[in-house]
């Protein structure tokens, strides 16, 4: 699927590297040819943006399933797939297969399993998986408890200049917990773990990453203590980035009071103070990435007692709308939202997209940031509609989407 005719979007509000500007965008031969004062040329397809946002396609760092209809609905043009598959992405052949899937209307970037079978004991063949198409290495849903194994992993990844995407919860403290320790978990008799399990895991992994000189990305940092550790590490010059999903800046553990399993997540929802800390961290730059954590789960996984339900949320379709609430709430401006959902994840993965810069791939979304809609789990395009935002009024919809200058049907 190659662009055969140049495309110029006129009259849009461009989410450009310098901020939001009025102007035109031209895409030719699959790449951005001009941004701002771009003028249509003879033979161009011309699309009138009508004053709507023209933004880079979203780059979703850390999804658990390839779900094209949901990604297209949400304006996602690239997704980094977690290694927690069946079987795990711990062999070059499996990584190669995933790297070729989805093209050309959705690029899927596999993250190599850090250890064989994600068991946390034997380091996988990361160099061979990098050659097969892996753009990062991940510990998956779990934490590597053995500090020696984690250090060797970080040293190996540093040698290959690959980012390590880490889960940040001390497994020994978490055990079979499904909730954060506190009033709500206690009153409902839910297995719970202290929020400090996150900070303990982050502290150790930051120390090991500094020893190894490695790049480390904590996929979800959800507590005030954990965020403060990341903040200090950044101030000290360490190569660390942090992410979060919308659930942890939109919801607190109050959402679990009626045992709604759509709110059964990993890590679990935190206290209101931690939710506010996440919002503060987004505002001050401590958090670099907002991702969907897309993990569609059907009734067999979710229609269970809360403690037995599988964690996860179908997040691709709501990622953009939930991120835009940060603008409405005056936490960040519009340009910063697209740093969080497009530019920064693309930079971490090292892919030529995520920004409306000349020379980068023409992955572009036309967005009505004010279009109202209601999240309805039963009508979602995802393979399952397990969203904790079911029934919530919101705004912000993708109107049209292009991948490499070629339009994708929504």
PDB file of C-alpha atoms in Angstrom, residues 76-353:
ATOM      1  CA  UNK A  76      -3.495   4.784  16.269  1.00  0.00           C
ATOM      2  CA  UNK A  77      -1.168   4.116  13.329  1.00  0.00           C
ATOM      3  CA  UNK A  78       1.598   2.261  15.199  1.00  0.00           C
ATOM      4  CA  UNK A  79       1.464  -0.016  18.210  1.00  0.00           C
ATOM      5  CA  UNK A  80       4.200  -1.692  20.230  1.00  0.00           C
ATOM      6  CA  UNK A  81       3.007  -5.183  21.161  1.00  0.00           C
ATOM      7  CA  UNK A  82       3.856  -6.572  24.574  1.00  0.00           C
ATOM      8  CA  UNK A  83       5.571  -9.982  24.643  1.00  0.00           C
ATOM      9  CA  UNK A  84       2.803 -11.500  26.784  1.00  0.00           C
ATOM     10  CA  UNK A  85       1.379 -13.563  23.940  1.00  0.00           C
ATOM     11  CA  UNK A  86       0.653 -17.257  23.589  1.00  0.00           C
ATOM     12  CA  UNK A  87       3.387 -18.307  23.068  1.00  0.00           C
ATOM     13  CA  UNK A  88       5.527 -15.488  24.436  1.00  0.00           C
ATOM     14  CA  UNK A  89       7.576 -13.384  22.022  1.00  0.00           C
ATOM     15  CA  UNK A  90      10.844 -14.953  23.129  1.00  0.00           C
ATOM     16  CA  UNK A  91      12.107 -16.326  19.799  1.00  0.00           C
ATOM     17  CA  UNK A  92      13.231 -14.490  16.625  1.00  0.00           C
ATOM     18  CA  UNK A  93      10.695 -16.390  14.484  1.00  0.00           C
ATOM     19  CA  UNK A  94       7.795 -15.192  16.628  1.00  0.00           C
ATOM     20  CA  UNK A  95       9.078 -11.620  16.646  1.00  0.00           C
ATOM     21  CA  UNK A  96       9.526 -11.680  12.860  1.00  0.00           C
ATOM     22  CA  UNK A  97       5.961 -12.881  12.334  1.00  0.00           C
ATOM     23  CA  UNK A  98       4.535 -10.085  14.487  1.00  0.00           C
ATOM     24  CA  UNK A  99       6.740  -7.446  12.854  1.00  0.00           C
ATOM     25  CA  UNK A 100       5.205  -8.320   9.487  1.00  0.00           C
ATOM     26  CA  UNK A 101       1.624  -8.403  10.733  1.00  0.00           C
ATOM     27  CA  UNK A 102      -0.745  -5.491  10.382  1.00  0.00           C
ATOM     28  CA  UNK A 103       1.101  -3.765   7.582  1.00  0.00           C
ATOM     29  CA  UNK A 104       0.496  -1.623   5.819  1.00  0.00           C
ATOM     30  CA  UNK A 105      -2.472   0.109   7.417  1.00  0.00           C
ATOM     31  CA  UNK A 106      -1.174  -0.501  10.955  1.00  0.00           C
ATOM     32  CA  UNK A 107       2.443  -1.036  11.904  1.00  0.00           C
ATOM     33  CA  UNK A 108       2.968  -3.417  14.799  1.00  0.00           C
ATOM     34  CA  UNK A 109       6.321  -3.223  16.568  1.00  0.00           C
ATOM     35  CA  UNK A 110       6.991  -6.298  18.724  1.00  0.00           C
ATOM     36  CA  UNK A 111       8.691  -5.939  22.092  1.00  0.00           C
ATOM     37  CA  UNK A 112      11.011  -8.868  22.767  1.00  0.00           C
ATOM     38  CA  UNK A 113      10.483 -10.919  25.903  1.00  0.00           C
ATOM     39  CA  UNK A 114      13.261 -10.181  28.369  1.00  0.00           C
ATOM     40  CA  UNK A 115      13.435 -13.773  29.561  1.00  0.00           C
ATOM     41  CA  UNK A 116      12.438 -17.135  28.134  1.00  0.00           C
ATOM     42  CA  UNK A 117       8.751 -17.684  28.615  1.00  0.00           C
ATOM     43  CA  UNK A 118       8.729 -14.432  30.616  1.00  0.00           C
ATOM     44  CA  UNK A 119       9.676 -16.604  33.584  1.00  0.00           C
ATOM     45  CA  UNK A 120      12.229 -14.099  34.878  1.00  0.00           C
ATOM     46  CA  UNK A 121      15.129 -16.537  35.068  1.00  0.00           C
ATOM     47  CA  UNK A 122      16.928 -17.045  31.730  1.00  0.00           C
ATOM     48  CA  UNK A 123      17.615 -14.089  29.438  1.00  0.00           C
ATOM     49  CA  UNK A 124      16.203 -14.570  25.942  1.00  0.00           C
ATOM     50  CA  UNK A 125      18.105 -14.115  22.652  1.00  0.00           C
ATOM     51  CA  UNK A 126      17.539 -10.376  22.514  1.00  0.00           C
ATOM     52  CA  UNK A 127      20.109  -9.584  19.813  1.00  0.00           C
ATOM     53  CA  UNK A 128      18.555 -12.094  17.416  1.00  0.00           C
ATOM     54  CA  UNK A 129      15.092 -10.748  18.176  1.00  0.00           C
ATOM     55  CA  UNK A 130      16.301  -7.232  17.464  1.00  0.00           C
ATOM     56  CA  UNK A 131      17.466  -8.408  14.040  1.00  0.00           C
ATOM     57  CA  UNK A 132      14.029  -9.961  13.560  1.00  0.00           C
ATOM     58  CA  UNK A 133      12.300  -6.618  14.179  1.00  0.00           C
ATOM     59  CA  UNK A 134      12.014  -6.030  17.943  1.00  0.00           C
ATOM     60  CA  UNK A 135      12.377  -2.350  18.848  1.00  0.00           C
ATOM     61  CA  UNK A 136      12.568  -2.859  22.591  1.00  0.00           C
ATOM     62  CA  UNK A 137      12.748  -5.519  25.257  1.00  0.00           C
ATOM     63  CA  UNK A 138      10.090  -5.940  27.922  1.00  0.00           C
ATOM     64  CA  UNK A 139       9.614  -7.768  31.185  1.00  0.00           C
ATOM     65  CA  UNK A 140       5.934  -8.104  30.257  1.00  0.00           C
ATOM     66  CA  UNK A 141       3.220  -8.033  32.892  1.00  0.00           C
ATOM     67  CA  UNK A 142       5.655  -9.214  35.539  1.00  0.00           C
ATOM     68  CA  UNK A 143       8.660  -7.987  37.495  1.00  0.00           C
ATOM     69  CA  UNK A 144      12.008  -9.771  37.315  1.00  0.00           C
ATOM     70  CA  UNK A 145      12.608 -10.613  40.970  1.00  0.00           C
ATOM     71  CA  UNK A 146      16.218 -11.778  40.556  1.00  0.00           C
ATOM     72  CA  UNK A 147      18.372  -8.649  40.645  1.00  0.00           C
ATOM     73  CA  UNK A 148      21.259 -10.451  38.953  1.00  0.00           C
ATOM     74  CA  UNK A 149      19.074 -11.419  36.004  1.00  0.00           C
ATOM     75  CA  UNK A 150      17.712  -7.879  35.750  1.00  0.00           C
ATOM     76  CA  UNK A 151      21.205  -6.371  35.804  1.00  0.00           C
ATOM     77  CA  UNK A 152      22.412  -8.696  33.047  1.00  0.00           C
ATOM     78  CA  UNK A 153      19.326  -7.859  31.018  1.00  0.00           C
ATOM     79  CA  UNK A 154      19.953  -4.142  31.365  1.00  0.00           C
ATOM     80  CA  UNK A 155      23.624  -4.544  30.449  1.00  0.00           C
ATOM     81  CA  UNK A 156      22.681  -6.605  27.390  1.00  0.00           C
ATOM     82  CA  UNK A 157      20.075  -4.064  26.314  1.00  0.00           C
ATOM     83  CA  UNK A 158      22.513  -1.176  26.835  1.00  0.00           C
ATOM     84  CA  UNK A 159      25.041  -2.890  24.592  1.00  0.00           C
ATOM     85  CA  UNK A 160      22.348  -3.178  21.896  1.00  0.00           C
ATOM     86  CA  UNK A 161      21.011   0.340  22.592  1.00  0.00           C
ATOM     87  CA  UNK A 162      17.508  -1.034  23.131  1.00  0.00           C
ATOM     88  CA  UNK A 163      15.060   0.413  25.661  1.00  0.00           C
ATOM     89  CA  UNK A 164      13.908  -1.873  28.455  1.00  0.00           C
ATOM     90  CA  UNK A 165      10.164  -1.566  29.116  1.00  0.00           C
ATOM     91  CA  UNK A 166       9.680  -2.616  32.720  1.00  0.00           C
ATOM     92  CA  UNK A 167       6.720  -3.507  34.889  1.00  0.00           C
ATOM     93  CA  UNK A 168       7.104  -1.823  38.268  1.00  0.00           C
ATOM     94  CA  UNK A 169       5.595  -3.859  41.098  1.00  0.00           C
ATOM     95  CA  UNK A 170       7.564  -5.972  43.548  1.00  0.00           C
ATOM     96  CA  UNK A 171       6.128  -9.427  42.875  1.00  0.00           C
ATOM     97  CA  UNK A 172       6.775 -10.734  46.379  1.00  0.00           C
ATOM     98  CA  UNK A 173       4.723  -7.935  47.882  1.00  0.00           C
ATOM     99  CA  UNK A 174       1.951  -8.089  45.297  1.00  0.00           C
ATOM    100  CA  UNK A 175       1.396 -11.850  45.252  1.00  0.00           C
ATOM    101  CA  UNK A 176      -2.226 -12.531  44.264  1.00  0.00           C
ATOM    102  CA  UNK A 177      -3.464  -9.055  45.159  1.00  0.00           C
ATOM    103  CA  UNK A 178      -6.165  -7.509  42.986  1.00  0.00           C
ATOM    104  CA  UNK A 179      -6.449  -4.142  44.740  1.00  0.00           C
ATOM    105  CA  UNK A 180      -4.379  -1.467  46.450  1.00  0.00           C
ATOM    106  CA  UNK A 181      -4.293  -1.702  50.236  1.00  0.00           C
ATOM    107  CA  UNK A 182      -6.610   0.827  51.785  1.00  0.00           C
ATOM    108  CA  UNK A 183     -10.122   1.488  53.009  1.00  0.00           C
ATOM    109  CA  UNK A 184     -11.984   0.242  49.945  1.00  0.00           C
ATOM    110  CA  UNK A 185     -10.032  -3.007  49.587  1.00  0.00           C
ATOM    111  CA  UNK A 186     -10.355  -3.744  53.307  1.00  0.00           C
ATOM    112  CA  UNK A 187     -14.096  -3.103  53.441  1.00  0.00           C
ATOM    113  CA  UNK A 188     -14.700  -5.400  50.485  1.00  0.00           C
ATOM    114  CA  UNK A 189     -12.346  -8.134  51.568  1.00  0.00           C
ATOM    115  CA  UNK A 190     -10.262  -7.985  48.402  1.00  0.00           C
ATOM    116  CA  UNK A 191      -6.720  -9.417  48.317  1.00  0.00           C
ATOM    117  CA  UNK A 192      -4.553  -6.310  48.334  1.00  0.00           C
ATOM    118  CA  UNK A 193      -0.976  -5.101  48.263  1.00  0.00           C
ATOM    119  CA  UNK A 194       0.626  -1.914  49.525  1.00  0.00           C
ATOM    120  CA  UNK A 195       1.107   0.891  47.023  1.00  0.00           C
ATOM    121  CA  UNK A 196       4.757   0.945  48.114  1.00  0.00           C
ATOM    122  CA  UNK A 197       5.326  -2.218  46.047  1.00  0.00           C
ATOM    123  CA  UNK A 198       5.642   0.063  43.040  1.00  0.00           C
ATOM    124  CA  UNK A 199       8.233   2.416  44.527  1.00  0.00           C
ATOM    125  CA  UNK A 200      10.332  -0.490  45.797  1.00  0.00           C
ATOM    126  CA  UNK A 201      10.462  -2.027  42.317  1.00  0.00           C
ATOM    127  CA  UNK A 202      11.277   1.313  40.673  1.00  0.00           C
ATOM    128  CA  UNK A 203      14.042   2.104  43.173  1.00  0.00           C
ATOM    129  CA  UNK A 204      15.799  -1.194  42.517  1.00  0.00           C
ATOM    130  CA  UNK A 205      15.459  -1.013  38.747  1.00  0.00           C
ATOM    131  CA  UNK A 206      16.663   2.589  38.623  1.00  0.00           C
ATOM    132  CA  UNK A 207      19.778   1.600  40.560  1.00  0.00           C
ATOM    133  CA  UNK A 208      20.453  -1.335  38.253  1.00  0.00           C
ATOM    134  CA  UNK A 209      19.803   0.717  35.109  1.00  0.00           C
ATOM    135  CA  UNK A 210      22.265   3.349  36.281  1.00  0.00           C
ATOM    136  CA  UNK A 211      24.885   0.646  36.904  1.00  0.00           C
ATOM    137  CA  UNK A 212      24.319  -0.739  33.402  1.00  0.00           C
ATOM    138  CA  UNK A 213      24.027   2.614  31.627  1.00  0.00           C
ATOM    139  CA  UNK A 214      20.750   1.410  30.150  1.00  0.00           C
ATOM    140  CA  UNK A 215      17.635   3.158  28.934  1.00  0.00           C
ATOM    141  CA  UNK A 216      14.636   2.125  31.024  1.00  0.00           C
ATOM    142  CA  UNK A 217      10.975   2.932  30.507  1.00  0.00           C
ATOM    143  CA  UNK A 218       8.505   2.186  33.268  1.00  0.00           C
ATOM    144  CA  UNK A 219       5.340   1.413  31.330  1.00  0.00           C
ATOM    145  CA  UNK A 220       3.022   2.469  34.152  1.00  0.00           C
ATOM    146  CA  UNK A 221       3.945   4.596  37.148  1.00  0.00           C
ATOM    147  CA  UNK A 222       0.846   5.137  39.243  1.00  0.00           C
ATOM    148  CA  UNK A 223       1.827   6.238  42.763  1.00  0.00           C
ATOM    149  CA  UNK A 224       3.154   9.452  44.257  1.00  0.00           C
ATOM    150  CA  UNK A 225       6.195   7.674  45.712  1.00  0.00           C
ATOM    151  CA  UNK A 226       7.054   5.980  42.431  1.00  0.00           C
ATOM    152  CA  UNK A 227       6.719   9.204  40.477  1.00  0.00           C
ATOM    153  CA  UNK A 228       8.984  11.047  42.883  1.00  0.00           C
ATOM    154  CA  UNK A 229      11.704   8.447  42.315  1.00  0.00           C
ATOM    155  CA  UNK A 230      11.435   8.896  38.555  1.00  0.00           C
ATOM    156  CA  UNK A 231      11.464  12.676  38.970  1.00  0.00           C
ATOM    157  CA  UNK A 232      14.673  12.550  40.988  1.00  0.00           C
ATOM    158  CA  UNK A 233      16.330  10.154  38.546  1.00  0.00           C
ATOM    159  CA  UNK A 234      15.550  12.464  35.651  1.00  0.00           C
ATOM    160  CA  UNK A 235      16.915  15.450  37.544  1.00  0.00           C
ATOM    161  CA  UNK A 236      20.101  13.449  38.071  1.00  0.00           C
ATOM    162  CA  UNK A 237      20.492  12.859  34.349  1.00  0.00           C
ATOM    163  CA  UNK A 238      19.483   9.211  34.247  1.00  0.00           C
ATOM    164  CA  UNK A 239      18.011   7.859  30.995  1.00  0.00           C
ATOM    165  CA  UNK A 240      14.580   7.012  32.322  1.00  0.00           C
ATOM    166  CA  UNK A 241      11.095   7.583  30.944  1.00  0.00           C
ATOM    167  CA  UNK A 242       7.700   6.829  32.438  1.00  0.00           C
ATOM    168  CA  UNK A 243       4.225   6.096  31.153  1.00  0.00           C
ATOM    169  CA  UNK A 244       0.684   5.709  32.385  1.00  0.00           C
ATOM    170  CA  UNK A 245      -2.729   4.766  31.023  1.00  0.00           C
ATOM    171  CA  UNK A 246      -5.801   7.027  31.229  1.00  0.00           C
ATOM    172  CA  UNK A 247      -7.397   4.887  33.935  1.00  0.00           C
ATOM    173  CA  UNK A 248      -4.831   6.008  36.484  1.00  0.00           C
ATOM    174  CA  UNK A 249      -5.302   9.725  35.918  1.00  0.00           C
ATOM    175  CA  UNK A 250      -9.078   9.487  35.434  1.00  0.00           C
ATOM    176  CA  UNK A 251     -10.071   6.983  38.143  1.00  0.00           C
ATOM    177  CA  UNK A 252      -9.189   6.058  41.711  1.00  0.00           C
ATOM    178  CA  UNK A 253      -9.913   2.912  43.716  1.00  0.00           C
ATOM    179  CA  UNK A 254     -13.337   4.389  44.387  1.00  0.00           C
ATOM    180  CA  UNK A 255     -14.270   2.892  40.984  1.00  0.00           C
ATOM    181  CA  UNK A 256     -13.999  -0.597  42.510  1.00  0.00           C
ATOM    182  CA  UNK A 257     -16.619  -0.081  45.220  1.00  0.00           C
ATOM    183  CA  UNK A 258     -19.345  -1.966  43.340  1.00  0.00           C
ATOM    184  CA  UNK A 259     -16.954  -4.767  42.267  1.00  0.00           C
ATOM    185  CA  UNK A 260     -17.108  -3.710  38.573  1.00  0.00           C
ATOM    186  CA  UNK A 261     -14.547  -5.999  36.969  1.00  0.00           C
ATOM    187  CA  UNK A 262     -13.963  -3.536  34.109  1.00  0.00           C
ATOM    188  CA  UNK A 263     -12.030  -1.642  36.808  1.00  0.00           C
ATOM    189  CA  UNK A 264      -9.871  -4.701  37.589  1.00  0.00           C
ATOM    190  CA  UNK A 265      -6.528  -3.519  36.235  1.00  0.00           C
ATOM    191  CA  UNK A 266      -2.823  -4.181  36.622  1.00  0.00           C
ATOM    192  CA  UNK A 267      -1.454  -2.260  38.399  1.00  0.00           C
ATOM    193  CA  UNK A 268      -4.687  -1.774  40.344  1.00  0.00           C
ATOM    194  CA  UNK A 269      -6.397   1.578  40.698  1.00  0.00           C
ATOM    195  CA  UNK A 270      -4.804   3.705  43.392  1.00  0.00           C
ATOM    196  CA  UNK A 271      -5.916   6.240  45.997  1.00  0.00           C
ATOM    197  CA  UNK A 272      -7.232   9.681  45.080  1.00  0.00           C
ATOM    198  CA  UNK A 273      -3.945  11.197  46.276  1.00  0.00           C
ATOM    199  CA  UNK A 274      -2.018   8.985  43.871  1.00  0.00           C
ATOM    200  CA  UNK A 275      -4.402   9.895  41.027  1.00  0.00           C
ATOM    201  CA  UNK A 276      -3.707  13.559  41.663  1.00  0.00           C
ATOM    202  CA  UNK A 277       0.026  12.819  41.774  1.00  0.00           C
ATOM    203  CA  UNK A 278      -0.206  11.257  38.300  1.00  0.00           C
ATOM    204  CA  UNK A 279      -1.897  14.380  36.964  1.00  0.00           C
ATOM    205  CA  UNK A 280       0.818  16.543  38.528  1.00  0.00           C
ATOM    206  CA  UNK A 281       3.483  14.317  36.938  1.00  0.00           C
ATOM    207  CA  UNK A 282       1.876  14.682  33.527  1.00  0.00           C
ATOM    208  CA  UNK A 283       1.885  18.451  33.962  1.00  0.00           C
ATOM    209  CA  UNK A 284       5.529  18.741  35.035  1.00  0.00           C
ATOM    210  CA  UNK A 285       6.948  16.313  32.477  1.00  0.00           C
ATOM    211  CA  UNK A 286       7.768  13.427  34.811  1.00  0.00           C
ATOM    212  CA  UNK A 287       5.426  11.242  32.750  1.00  0.00           C
ATOM    213  CA  UNK A 288       6.492  11.023  29.107  1.00  0.00           C
ATOM    214  CA  UNK A 289       3.910   8.686  27.589  1.00  0.00           C
ATOM    215  CA  UNK A 290       0.201   8.020  27.796  1.00  0.00           C
ATOM    216  CA  UNK A 291      -0.665   4.646  26.283  1.00  0.00           C
ATOM    217  CA  UNK A 292      -3.878   2.670  26.041  1.00  0.00           C
ATOM    218  CA  UNK A 293      -2.724  -0.567  27.699  1.00  0.00           C
ATOM    219  CA  UNK A 294      -5.174  -2.122  25.208  1.00  0.00           C
ATOM    220  CA  UNK A 295      -6.117  -5.560  26.546  1.00  0.00           C
ATOM    221  CA  UNK A 296      -9.575  -6.658  25.349  1.00  0.00           C
ATOM    222  CA  UNK A 297     -11.113  -9.262  27.661  1.00  0.00           C
ATOM    223  CA  UNK A 298     -14.321 -11.129  26.944  1.00  0.00           C
ATOM    224  CA  UNK A 299     -17.087 -12.226  29.351  1.00  0.00           C
ATOM    225  CA  UNK A 300     -15.239 -15.427  30.223  1.00  0.00           C
ATOM    226  CA  UNK A 301     -12.482 -13.283  31.774  1.00  0.00           C
ATOM    227  CA  UNK A 302     -14.515 -10.399  33.166  1.00  0.00           C
ATOM    228  CA  UNK A 303     -17.850 -11.923  34.186  1.00  0.00           C
ATOM    229  CA  UNK A 304     -16.299 -13.329  37.345  1.00  0.00           C
ATOM    230  CA  UNK A 305     -16.021 -12.358  41.004  1.00  0.00           C
ATOM    231  CA  UNK A 306     -13.687  -9.357  41.213  1.00  0.00           C
ATOM    232  CA  UNK A 307     -10.829 -11.368  42.730  1.00  0.00           C
ATOM    233  CA  UNK A 308     -11.075 -13.999  39.976  1.00  0.00           C
ATOM    234  CA  UNK A 309     -11.442 -11.683  36.979  1.00  0.00           C
ATOM    235  CA  UNK A 310      -8.497 -11.102  34.658  1.00  0.00           C
ATOM    236  CA  UNK A 311      -6.950  -7.607  34.702  1.00  0.00           C
ATOM    237  CA  UNK A 312      -7.035  -5.366  31.661  1.00  0.00           C
ATOM    238  CA  UNK A 313      -9.020  -2.791  29.715  1.00  0.00           C
ATOM    239  CA  UNK A 314      -9.914  -2.200  26.075  1.00  0.00           C
ATOM    240  CA  UNK A 315      -8.265   1.199  25.799  1.00  0.00           C
ATOM    241  CA  UNK A 316      -7.446   1.933  22.161  1.00  0.00           C
ATOM    242  CA  UNK A 317     -10.728   3.641  21.288  1.00  0.00           C
ATOM    243  CA  UNK A 318     -10.756   5.883  24.342  1.00  0.00           C
ATOM    244  CA  UNK A 319      -7.049   6.810  24.483  1.00  0.00           C
ATOM    245  CA  UNK A 320      -7.340  10.056  22.522  1.00  0.00           C
ATOM    246  CA  UNK A 321     -10.567  11.254  24.141  1.00  0.00           C
ATOM    247  CA  UNK A 322      -9.289  10.580  27.660  1.00  0.00           C
ATOM    248  CA  UNK A 323      -5.974  12.303  26.912  1.00  0.00           C
ATOM    249  CA  UNK A 324      -7.871  15.345  25.617  1.00  0.00           C
ATOM    250  CA  UNK A 325      -9.588  15.705  29.004  1.00  0.00           C
ATOM    251  CA  UNK A 326      -6.207  16.912  30.259  1.00  0.00           C
ATOM    252  CA  UNK A 327      -6.604  19.966  28.008  1.00  0.00           C
ATOM    253  CA  UNK A 328     -10.154  20.591  29.199  1.00  0.00           C
ATOM    254  CA  UNK A 329      -8.958  20.315  32.803  1.00  0.00           C
ATOM    255  CA  UNK A 330      -6.055  22.692  32.043  1.00  0.00           C
ATOM    256  CA  UNK A 331      -3.425  20.153  33.065  1.00  0.00           C
ATOM    257  CA  UNK A 332      -1.521  20.441  29.752  1.00  0.00           C
ATOM    258  CA  UNK A 333      -2.021  22.156  26.402  1.00  0.00           C
ATOM    259  CA  UNK A 334      -2.969  20.492  23.132  1.00  0.00           C
ATOM    260  CA  UNK A 335       0.588  20.245  21.800  1.00  0.00           C
ATOM    261  CA  UNK A 336       1.704  18.461  24.966  1.00  0.00           C
ATOM    262  CA  UNK A 337      -1.077  15.864  24.571  1.00  0.00           C
ATOM    263  CA  UNK A 338       0.389  14.776  21.251  1.00  0.00           C
ATOM    264  CA  UNK A 339       3.887  14.692  22.725  1.00  0.00           C
ATOM    265  CA  UNK A 340       2.475  12.164  25.193  1.00  0.00           C
ATOM    266  CA  UNK A 341       0.535   9.969  22.752  1.00  0.00           C
ATOM    267  CA  UNK A 342       2.621  10.329  19.572  1.00  0.00           C
ATOM    268  CA  UNK A 343       6.000  12.053  19.651  1.00  0.00           C
ATOM    269  CA  UNK A 344       7.523  10.633  22.843  1.00  0.00           C
ATOM    270  CA  UNK A 345       6.534   6.977  22.285  1.00  0.00           C
ATOM    271  CA  UNK A 346       7.868   7.205  18.715  1.00  0.00           C
ATOM    272  CA  UNK A 347      11.155   8.595  20.051  1.00  0.00           C
ATOM    273  CA  UNK A 348      11.497   5.806  22.627  1.00  0.00           C
ATOM    274  CA  UNK A 349      10.889   3.172  19.936  1.00  0.00           C
ATOM    275  CA  UNK A 350      13.083   4.956  17.394  1.00  0.00           C
ATOM    276  CA  UNK A 351      10.475   5.006  14.617  1.00  0.00           C
ATOM    277  CA  UNK A 352      10.232   7.773  11.982  1.00  0.00           C
ATOM    278  CA  UNK A 353       6.792   9.042  12.925  1.00  0.00           C
TER     279      UNK A 353
END
